[in-house]
Amino acid sequence: MSLIKSKEDIAAIRAGGRILARVLRAVAEAVHPGLSTADLDAMAEKLIRDAGGTPAFKGYKAFGAQAAYPATLCTSVNDEVVHGIPSVHSILKEGDIIGLDIGMQYEGRYTDMAVSVAVGKTDDRAQRLIAVTKKSLDIAISKVCSGVSIGDIGDAVQTYIEAQGFGIVRDLVGHGVGHEVHEDPVIPNFGKSGHGPKLQEGMVIALEPMVTEGSWRVKIDADEWTWRTKDGSRAAHFEHTILVTKDGAEVLTM
Ligand code: MF3
Ligand code: CO
């Protein structure tokens, strides 16, 4: 299928993106000590279904995993980078940081989004990690326009993150989205300006920098989903679904 979305595609993704942003905001606001990550997942699933959508990650098979992803939400706590699986045994405590990643199918199209938040009060370094990661997504979005090389985005994100003294994850990347959860093009959060394919007006992409407090090196758990830092340092993740326009970008998950 073409990577350039039709008017109908864009209308459906825009409507879905707006709903998804509202759902994720509600879930993020519910985060507090004592809650389990399974509680957050149940809330996310109910909000999506009540809005007429379907959880996109539940039952998703990818990344070579044998088992389908079992939940609506990815909940990645502290040294978990992405794709942490919600569990009744994972109880949030004051000072934790958590990445909340969610995807929805709505009117046959997919949107994808993530935020990271602190559980109660956390330390200054964790707050800075979250703020810097969020800013790196804004920087990525500011590079987007028709004709830009994908390497320009990665270069800008990597340069900013490394100047802040943090690590930028290489093993996982942003991606096209819309007809599927993951489609082409692949959009690394590192790279060199002028390199890589060019974005075109009408593409819909998910930009998602993953940032570590320490080394950027990551590993995957035996559950085949949960990515965590090799050095045990904490990580943060933000993601938006974005329409590439002639002169810039329209954030669809807002
Ligand atoms: N937002 C996630 C990503 O782009 C999608 C996770 S799919 C899941 O990597 F199945 F792991 F949830
Ligand atoms: Co994504």
mmCIF file of C-alpha atoms and ligand atoms in Angstrom:
data_model
loop_
_atom_site.group_PDB
_atom_site.id
_atom_site.type_symbol
_atom_site.label_atom_id
_atom_site.label_comp_id
_atom_site.label_asym_id
_atom_site.label_seq_id
_atom_site.Cartn_x
_atom_site.Cartn_y
_atom_site.Cartn_z
ATOM 1 C CA MET A 1 0.000 0.000 0.000
ATOM 2 C CA SER A 2 1.172 3.523 -0.737
ATOM 3 C CA LEU A 3 2.943 5.378 2.048
ATOM 4 C CA ILE A 4 1.137 8.529 0.935
ATOM 5 C CA LYS A 5 -2.170 8.638 2.785
ATOM 6 C CA SER A 6 -5.464 9.536 1.119
ATOM 7 C CA LYS A 7 -7.754 12.314 2.375
ATOM 8 C CA GLU A 8 -9.975 9.624 3.938
ATOM 9 C CA ASP A 9 -6.990 7.983 5.627
ATOM 10 C CA ILE A 10 -5.854 11.292 7.055
ATOM 11 C CA ALA A 11 -9.338 12.180 8.326
ATOM 12 C CA ALA A 12 -9.608 8.831 10.121
ATOM 13 C CA ILE A 13 -6.085 9.039 11.559
ATOM 14 C CA ARG A 14 -6.706 12.613 12.696
ATOM 15 C CA ALA A 15 -9.926 11.587 14.460
ATOM 16 C CA GLY A 16 -8.256 8.546 16.001
ATOM 17 C CA GLY A 17 -5.224 10.558 17.054
ATOM 18 C CA ARG A 18 -7.364 13.049 18.903
ATOM 19 C CA ILE A 19 -9.112 10.251 20.801
ATOM 20 C CA LEU A 20 -5.845 8.468 21.560
ATOM 21 C CA ALA A 21 -4.317 11.640 22.985
ATOM 22 C CA ARG A 22 -7.305 12.079 25.278
ATOM 23 C CA VAL A 23 -7.098 8.441 26.410
ATOM 24 C CA LEU A 24 -3.383 8.613 27.118
ATOM 25 C CA ARG A 25 -3.741 11.905 29.009
ATOM 26 C CA ALA A 26 -6.359 10.302 31.267
ATOM 27 C CA VAL A 27 -4.156 7.252 31.877
ATOM 28 C CA ALA A 28 -1.102 9.420 32.596
ATOM 29 C CA GLU A 29 -3.106 11.513 35.062
ATOM 30 C CA ALA A 30 -4.217 8.357 36.864
ATOM 31 C CA VAL A 31 -0.609 7.301 37.571
ATOM 32 C CA HIS A 32 0.070 7.247 41.314
ATOM 33 C CA PRO A 33 1.899 5.131 43.890
ATOM 34 C CA GLY A 34 0.162 1.869 44.790
ATOM 35 C CA LEU A 35 -1.482 1.360 41.407
ATOM 36 C CA SER A 36 -0.428 -1.651 39.340
ATOM 37 C CA THR A 37 0.535 -1.370 35.689
ATOM 38 C CA ALA A 38 -2.339 -3.799 35.000
ATOM 39 C CA ASP A 39 -4.731 -1.219 36.496
ATOM 40 C CA LEU A 40 -3.475 1.338 33.980
ATOM 41 C CA ASP A 41 -3.842 -1.173 31.162
ATOM 42 C CA ALA A 42 -7.450 -1.968 32.108
ATOM 43 C CA MET A 43 -8.254 1.738 32.189
ATOM 44 C CA ALA A 44 -6.655 2.305 28.777
ATOM 45 C CA GLU A 45 -8.530 -0.581 27.189
ATOM 46 C CA LYS A 46 -11.883 0.565 28.544
ATOM 47 C CA LEU A 47 -11.347 4.153 27.378
ATOM 48 C CA ILE A 48 -10.367 3.003 23.873
ATOM 49 C CA ARG A 49 -13.324 0.650 23.518
ATOM 50 C CA ASP A 50 -15.771 3.227 24.923
ATOM 51 C CA ALA A 51 -14.537 5.639 22.237
ATOM 52 C CA GLY A 52 -15.232 3.099 19.475
ATOM 53 C CA GLY A 53 -11.625 2.097 18.903
ATOM 54 C CA THR A 54 -9.702 -1.165 19.224
ATOM 55 C CA PRO A 55 -6.389 -1.578 21.067
ATOM 56 C CA ALA A 56 -3.752 -1.932 18.362
ATOM 57 C CA PHE A 57 -1.018 -3.628 20.380
ATOM 58 C CA LYS A 58 -3.173 -6.373 21.932
ATOM 59 C CA GLY A 59 -2.563 -9.497 19.875
ATOM 60 C CA TYR A 60 0.156 -7.781 17.842
ATOM 61 C CA LYS A 61 2.861 -10.102 16.545
ATOM 62 C CA ALA A 62 6.140 -8.561 15.582
ATOM 63 C CA PHE A 63 9.816 -8.129 16.257
ATOM 64 C CA GLY A 64 10.311 -11.905 15.972
ATOM 65 C CA ALA A 65 8.444 -12.648 19.216
ATOM 66 C CA GLN A 66 6.746 -16.052 19.414
ATOM 67 C CA ALA A 67 3.847 -14.771 21.495
ATOM 68 C CA ALA A 68 1.527 -11.936 20.550
ATOM 69 C CA TYR A 69 1.703 -8.813 22.725
ATOM 70 C CA PRO A 70 -0.910 -9.377 25.459
ATOM 71 C CA ALA A 71 -2.044 -5.872 26.452
ATOM 72 C CA THR A 72 -3.435 -2.504 25.321
ATOM 73 C CA LEU A 73 -0.700 -0.448 26.938
ATOM 74 C CA CYS A 74 3.063 -0.814 27.166
ATOM 75 C CA THR A 75 4.193 0.138 30.680
ATOM 76 C CA SER A 76 7.965 0.568 30.952
ATOM 77 C CA VAL A 77 9.172 1.330 34.475
ATOM 78 C CA ASN A 78 12.590 2.833 35.359
ATOM 79 C CA ASP A 79 15.276 0.794 33.484
ATOM 80 C CA GLU A 80 12.643 -0.610 31.118
ATOM 81 C CA VAL A 81 12.896 1.340 27.858
ATOM 82 C CA VAL A 82 9.839 0.218 25.879
ATOM 83 C CA HIS A 83 7.281 -2.603 25.492
ATOM 84 C CA GLY A 84 7.084 -3.453 29.206
ATOM 85 C CA ILE A 85 4.082 -5.739 29.765
ATOM 86 C CA PRO A 86 1.499 -4.600 32.343
ATOM 87 C CA SER A 87 1.182 -6.880 35.372
ATOM 88 C CA VAL A 88 -0.830 -7.055 38.588
ATOM 89 C CA HIS A 89 2.505 -7.731 40.297
ATOM 90 C CA SER A 90 4.082 -4.492 39.058
ATOM 91 C CA ILE A 91 3.049 -1.926 41.678
ATOM 92 C CA LEU A 92 4.131 1.668 41.103
ATOM 93 C CA LYS A 93 6.069 3.361 43.887
ATOM 94 C CA GLU A 94 6.823 6.989 44.616
ATOM 95 C CA GLY A 95 9.812 8.167 42.581
ATOM 96 C CA ASP A 96 9.490 5.636 39.739
ATOM 97 C CA ILE A 97 9.298 6.854 36.187
ATOM 98 C CA ILE A 98 7.028 5.115 33.700
ATOM 99 C CA GLY A 99 6.696 5.155 29.936
ATOM 100 C CA LEU A 100 3.125 4.660 28.687
ATOM 101 C CA ASP A 101 2.866 3.625 25.042
ATOM 102 C CA ILE A 102 -0.484 3.057 23.356
ATOM 103 C CA GLY A 103 -1.828 2.301 19.883
ATOM 104 C CA MET A 104 -5.353 2.265 18.553
ATOM 105 C CA GLN A 105 -7.166 1.122 15.455
ATOM 106 C CA TYR A 106 -9.984 3.527 14.598
ATOM 107 C CA GLU A 107 -12.023 3.509 11.398
ATOM 108 C CA GLY A 108 -9.525 0.958 10.070
ATOM 109 C CA ARG A 109 -6.435 3.126 10.622
ATOM 110 C CA TYR A 110 -3.735 3.086 13.278
ATOM 111 C CA THR A 111 -2.299 5.747 15.552
ATOM 112 C CA ASP A 112 0.579 5.348 18.015
ATOM 113 C CA MET A 113 1.683 7.534 20.915
ATOM 114 C CA ALA A 114 3.740 7.515 24.120
ATOM 115 C CA VAL A 115 4.550 9.699 27.110
ATOM 116 C CA SER A 116 6.754 9.268 30.170
ATOM 117 C CA VAL A 117 5.755 10.510 33.608
ATOM 118 C CA ALA A 118 6.986 10.391 37.182
ATOM 119 C CA VAL A 119 5.111 8.464 39.866
ATOM 120 C CA GLY A 120 4.591 11.053 42.589
ATOM 121 C CA LYS A 121 7.734 13.013 43.382
ATOM 122 C CA THR A 122 10.969 11.916 41.746
ATOM 123 C CA ASP A 123 14.573 13.144 41.762
ATOM 124 C CA ASP A 124 15.876 16.042 39.656
ATOM 125 C CA ARG A 125 17.806 13.798 37.302
ATOM 126 C CA ALA A 126 14.737 11.742 36.413
ATOM 127 C CA GLN A 127 12.772 14.931 35.863
ATOM 128 C CA ARG A 128 15.493 16.201 33.556
ATOM 129 C CA LEU A 129 15.573 12.879 31.679
ATOM 130 C CA ILE A 130 11.834 13.151 31.043
ATOM 131 C CA ALA A 131 11.997 16.832 30.034
ATOM 132 C CA VAL A 132 14.962 16.323 27.709
ATOM 133 C CA THR A 133 13.309 13.321 26.024
ATOM 134 C CA LYS A 134 10.116 15.320 25.473
ATOM 135 C CA LYS A 135 12.146 18.197 24.028
ATOM 136 C CA SER A 136 13.980 15.798 21.692
ATOM 137 C CA LEU A 137 10.623 14.753 20.224
ATOM 138 C CA ASP A 138 9.761 18.434 19.683
ATOM 139 C CA ILE A 139 13.110 18.884 17.934
ATOM 140 C CA ALA A 140 12.410 15.859 15.717
ATOM 141 C CA ILE A 141 8.974 17.238 14.820
ATOM 142 C CA SER A 142 10.481 20.646 13.998
ATOM 143 C CA LYS A 143 12.667 19.008 11.318
ATOM 144 C CA VAL A 144 9.735 17.366 9.523
ATOM 145 C CA CYS A 145 8.602 18.690 6.146
ATOM 146 C CA SER A 146 8.178 17.361 2.631
ATOM 147 C CA GLY A 147 11.621 16.672 1.152
ATOM 148 C CA VAL A 148 13.612 16.430 4.397
ATOM 149 C CA SER A 149 16.045 13.506 4.662
ATOM 150 C CA ILE A 150 15.287 11.060 7.451
ATOM 151 C CA GLY A 151 18.914 11.449 8.572
ATOM 152 C CA ASP A 152 18.248 15.115 9.365
ATOM 153 C CA ILE A 153 15.774 14.053 12.039
ATOM 154 C CA GLY A 154 18.079 11.487 13.624
ATOM 155 C CA ASP A 155 21.037 13.839 13.523
ATOM 156 C CA ALA A 156 19.103 16.585 15.336
ATOM 157 C CA VAL A 157 17.807 14.228 18.024
ATOM 158 C CA GLN A 158 21.149 12.511 18.605
ATOM 159 C CA THR A 159 23.101 15.772 18.716
ATOM 160 C CA TYR A 160 20.722 17.277 21.272
ATOM 161 C CA ILE A 161 20.490 14.178 23.493
ATOM 162 C CA GLU A 162 24.237 13.566 23.580
ATOM 163 C CA ALA A 163 24.920 17.235 24.393
ATOM 164 C CA GLN A 164 22.604 16.771 27.400
ATOM 165 C CA GLY A 165 24.770 13.855 28.587
ATOM 166 C CA PHE A 166 22.153 11.191 27.925
ATOM 167 C CA GLY A 167 22.124 8.158 25.600
ATOM 168 C CA ILE A 168 19.969 7.746 22.504
ATOM 169 C CA VAL A 169 18.751 4.198 21.854
ATOM 170 C CA ARG A 170 19.789 2.734 18.482
ATOM 171 C CA ASP A 171 18.066 -0.679 18.514
ATOM 172 C CA LEU A 172 14.529 0.687 18.230
ATOM 173 C CA VAL A 173 13.300 3.330 15.818
ATOM 174 C CA GLY A 174 10.375 5.446 14.697
ATOM 175 C CA HIS A 175 8.293 4.290 11.751
ATOM 176 C CA GLY A 176 5.535 4.903 9.266
ATOM 177 C CA VAL A 177 2.049 4.248 10.675
ATOM 178 C CA GLY A 178 -1.560 4.264 9.480
ATOM 179 C CA HIS A 179 -2.475 1.171 7.520
ATOM 180 C CA GLU A 180 -0.451 -0.893 10.000
ATOM 181 C CA VAL A 181 1.077 -0.207 13.416
ATOM 182 C CA HIS A 182 4.503 -0.356 11.802
ATOM 183 C CA GLU A 183 5.137 0.422 8.163
ATOM 184 C CA ASP A 184 7.947 2.019 6.183
ATOM 185 C CA PRO A 185 9.902 4.196 6.439
ATOM 186 C CA VAL A 186 12.165 3.334 9.352
ATOM 187 C CA ILE A 187 13.086 6.514 11.272
ATOM 188 C CA PRO A 188 16.167 6.190 13.505
ATOM 189 C CA ASN A 189 16.759 8.669 16.320
ATOM 190 C CA PHE A 190 20.415 8.897 15.316
ATOM 191 C CA GLY A 191 22.142 9.499 12.012
ATOM 192 C CA LYS A 192 23.636 12.051 9.695
ATOM 193 C CA SER A 193 22.001 15.034 8.029
ATOM 194 C CA GLY A 194 21.387 14.537 4.332
ATOM 195 C CA HIS A 195 21.404 10.737 4.617
ATOM 196 C CA GLY A 196 18.495 8.335 4.209
ATOM 197 C CA PRO A 197 15.283 8.504 2.194
ATOM 198 C CA LYS A 198 13.265 11.717 2.034
ATOM 199 C CA LEU A 199 9.888 12.268 3.628
ATOM 200 C CA GLN A 200 7.036 13.247 1.343
ATOM 201 C CA GLU A 201 3.852 15.229 1.861
ATOM 202 C CA GLY A 202 1.025 12.896 2.910
ATOM 203 C CA MET A 203 3.187 10.378 4.762
ATOM 204 C CA VAL A 204 2.147 9.602 8.335
ATOM 205 C CA ILE A 205 4.982 8.736 10.706
ATOM 206 C CA ALA A 206 5.521 7.916 14.369
ATOM 207 C CA LEU A 207 8.525 9.701 15.841
ATOM 208 C CA GLU A 208 9.669 8.195 19.126
ATOM 209 C CA PRO A 209 13.003 9.016 20.740
ATOM 210 C CA MET A 210 14.038 6.596 23.516
ATOM 211 C CA VAL A 211 16.585 8.139 25.872
ATOM 212 C CA THR A 212 18.719 6.622 28.626
ATOM 213 C CA GLU A 213 20.282 8.133 31.713
ATOM 214 C CA GLY A 214 23.487 6.196 31.058
ATOM 215 C CA SER A 215 24.706 4.083 28.144
ATOM 216 C CA TRP A 216 22.390 3.769 25.117
ATOM 217 C CA ARG A 217 22.871 0.005 25.031
ATOM 218 C CA VAL A 218 19.726 -2.046 25.584
ATOM 219 C CA LYS A 219 18.735 -5.710 25.850
ATOM 220 C CA ILE A 220 15.511 -7.646 25.622
ATOM 221 C CA ASP A 221 14.034 -9.788 28.421
ATOM 222 C CA ALA A 222 13.144 -13.483 28.186
ATOM 223 C CA ASP A 223 9.491 -12.396 27.759
ATOM 224 C CA GLU A 224 10.565 -11.356 24.207
ATOM 225 C CA TRP A 225 9.020 -7.893 24.591
ATOM 226 C CA THR A 226 10.479 -5.858 27.440
ATOM 227 C CA TRP A 227 13.510 -3.796 26.432
ATOM 228 C CA ARG A 228 15.682 -2.487 29.259
ATOM 229 C CA THR A 229 18.992 -0.666 29.570
ATOM 230 C CA LYS A 230 22.067 -2.883 29.866
ATOM 231 C CA ASP A 231 23.547 -0.712 32.614
ATOM 232 C CA GLY A 232 20.355 -0.535 34.675
ATOM 233 C CA SER A 233 20.022 3.225 34.193
ATOM 234 C CA ARG A 234 16.556 4.662 33.706
ATOM 235 C CA ALA A 235 14.966 5.508 30.363
ATOM 236 C CA ALA A 236 12.234 7.764 28.977
ATOM 237 C CA HIS A 237 10.192 7.685 25.761
ATOM 238 C CA PHE A 238 7.833 10.080 23.994
ATOM 239 C CA GLU A 239 6.004 9.460 20.729
ATOM 240 C CA HIS A 240 3.570 11.252 18.432
ATOM 241 C CA THR A 241 1.852 10.276 15.195
ATOM 242 C CA ILE A 242 2.584 13.013 12.672
ATOM 243 C CA LEU A 243 1.388 13.985 9.204
ATOM 244 C CA VAL A 244 4.108 15.246 6.868
ATOM 245 C CA THR A 245 2.898 18.424 5.176
ATOM 246 C CA LYS A 246 4.413 20.551 2.436
ATOM 247 C CA ASP A 247 6.038 23.000 4.840
ATOM 248 C CA GLY A 248 6.129 21.089 8.087
ATOM 249 C CA ALA A 249 4.224 18.678 10.277
ATOM 250 C CA GLU A 250 0.812 18.260 11.803
ATOM 251 C CA VAL A 251 0.848 16.416 15.126
ATOM 252 C CA LEU A 252 -2.159 14.095 14.942
ATOM 253 C CA THR A 253 -2.009 12.703 18.478
ATOM 254 C CA MET A 254 -2.934 15.947 20.213
HETATM 255 N N1 MF3 B 1 4.660 2.004 19.924
HETATM 256 C C1 MF3 B 1 5.340 0.748 19.852
HETATM 257 C C2 MF3 B 1 6.438 0.825 18.845
HETATM 258 O O1 MF3 B 1 6.335 1.555 17.896
HETATM 259 C C3 MF3 B 1 4.449 -0.358 19.435
HETATM 260 C C4 MF3 B 1 4.559 -1.476 20.329
HETATM 261 S S1 MF3 B 1 3.776 -2.839 19.690
HETATM 262 C C5 MF3 B 1 3.639 -3.823 21.013
HETATM 263 O O2 MF3 B 1 7.404 0.137 18.995
HETATM 264 F F1 MF3 B 1 3.056 -4.874 20.586
HETATM 265 F F2 MF3 B 1 4.810 -4.049 21.530
HETATM 266 F F3 MF3 B 1 2.944 -3.240 21.927
HETATM 267 CO CO CO B 2 5.722 3.438 17.600
#
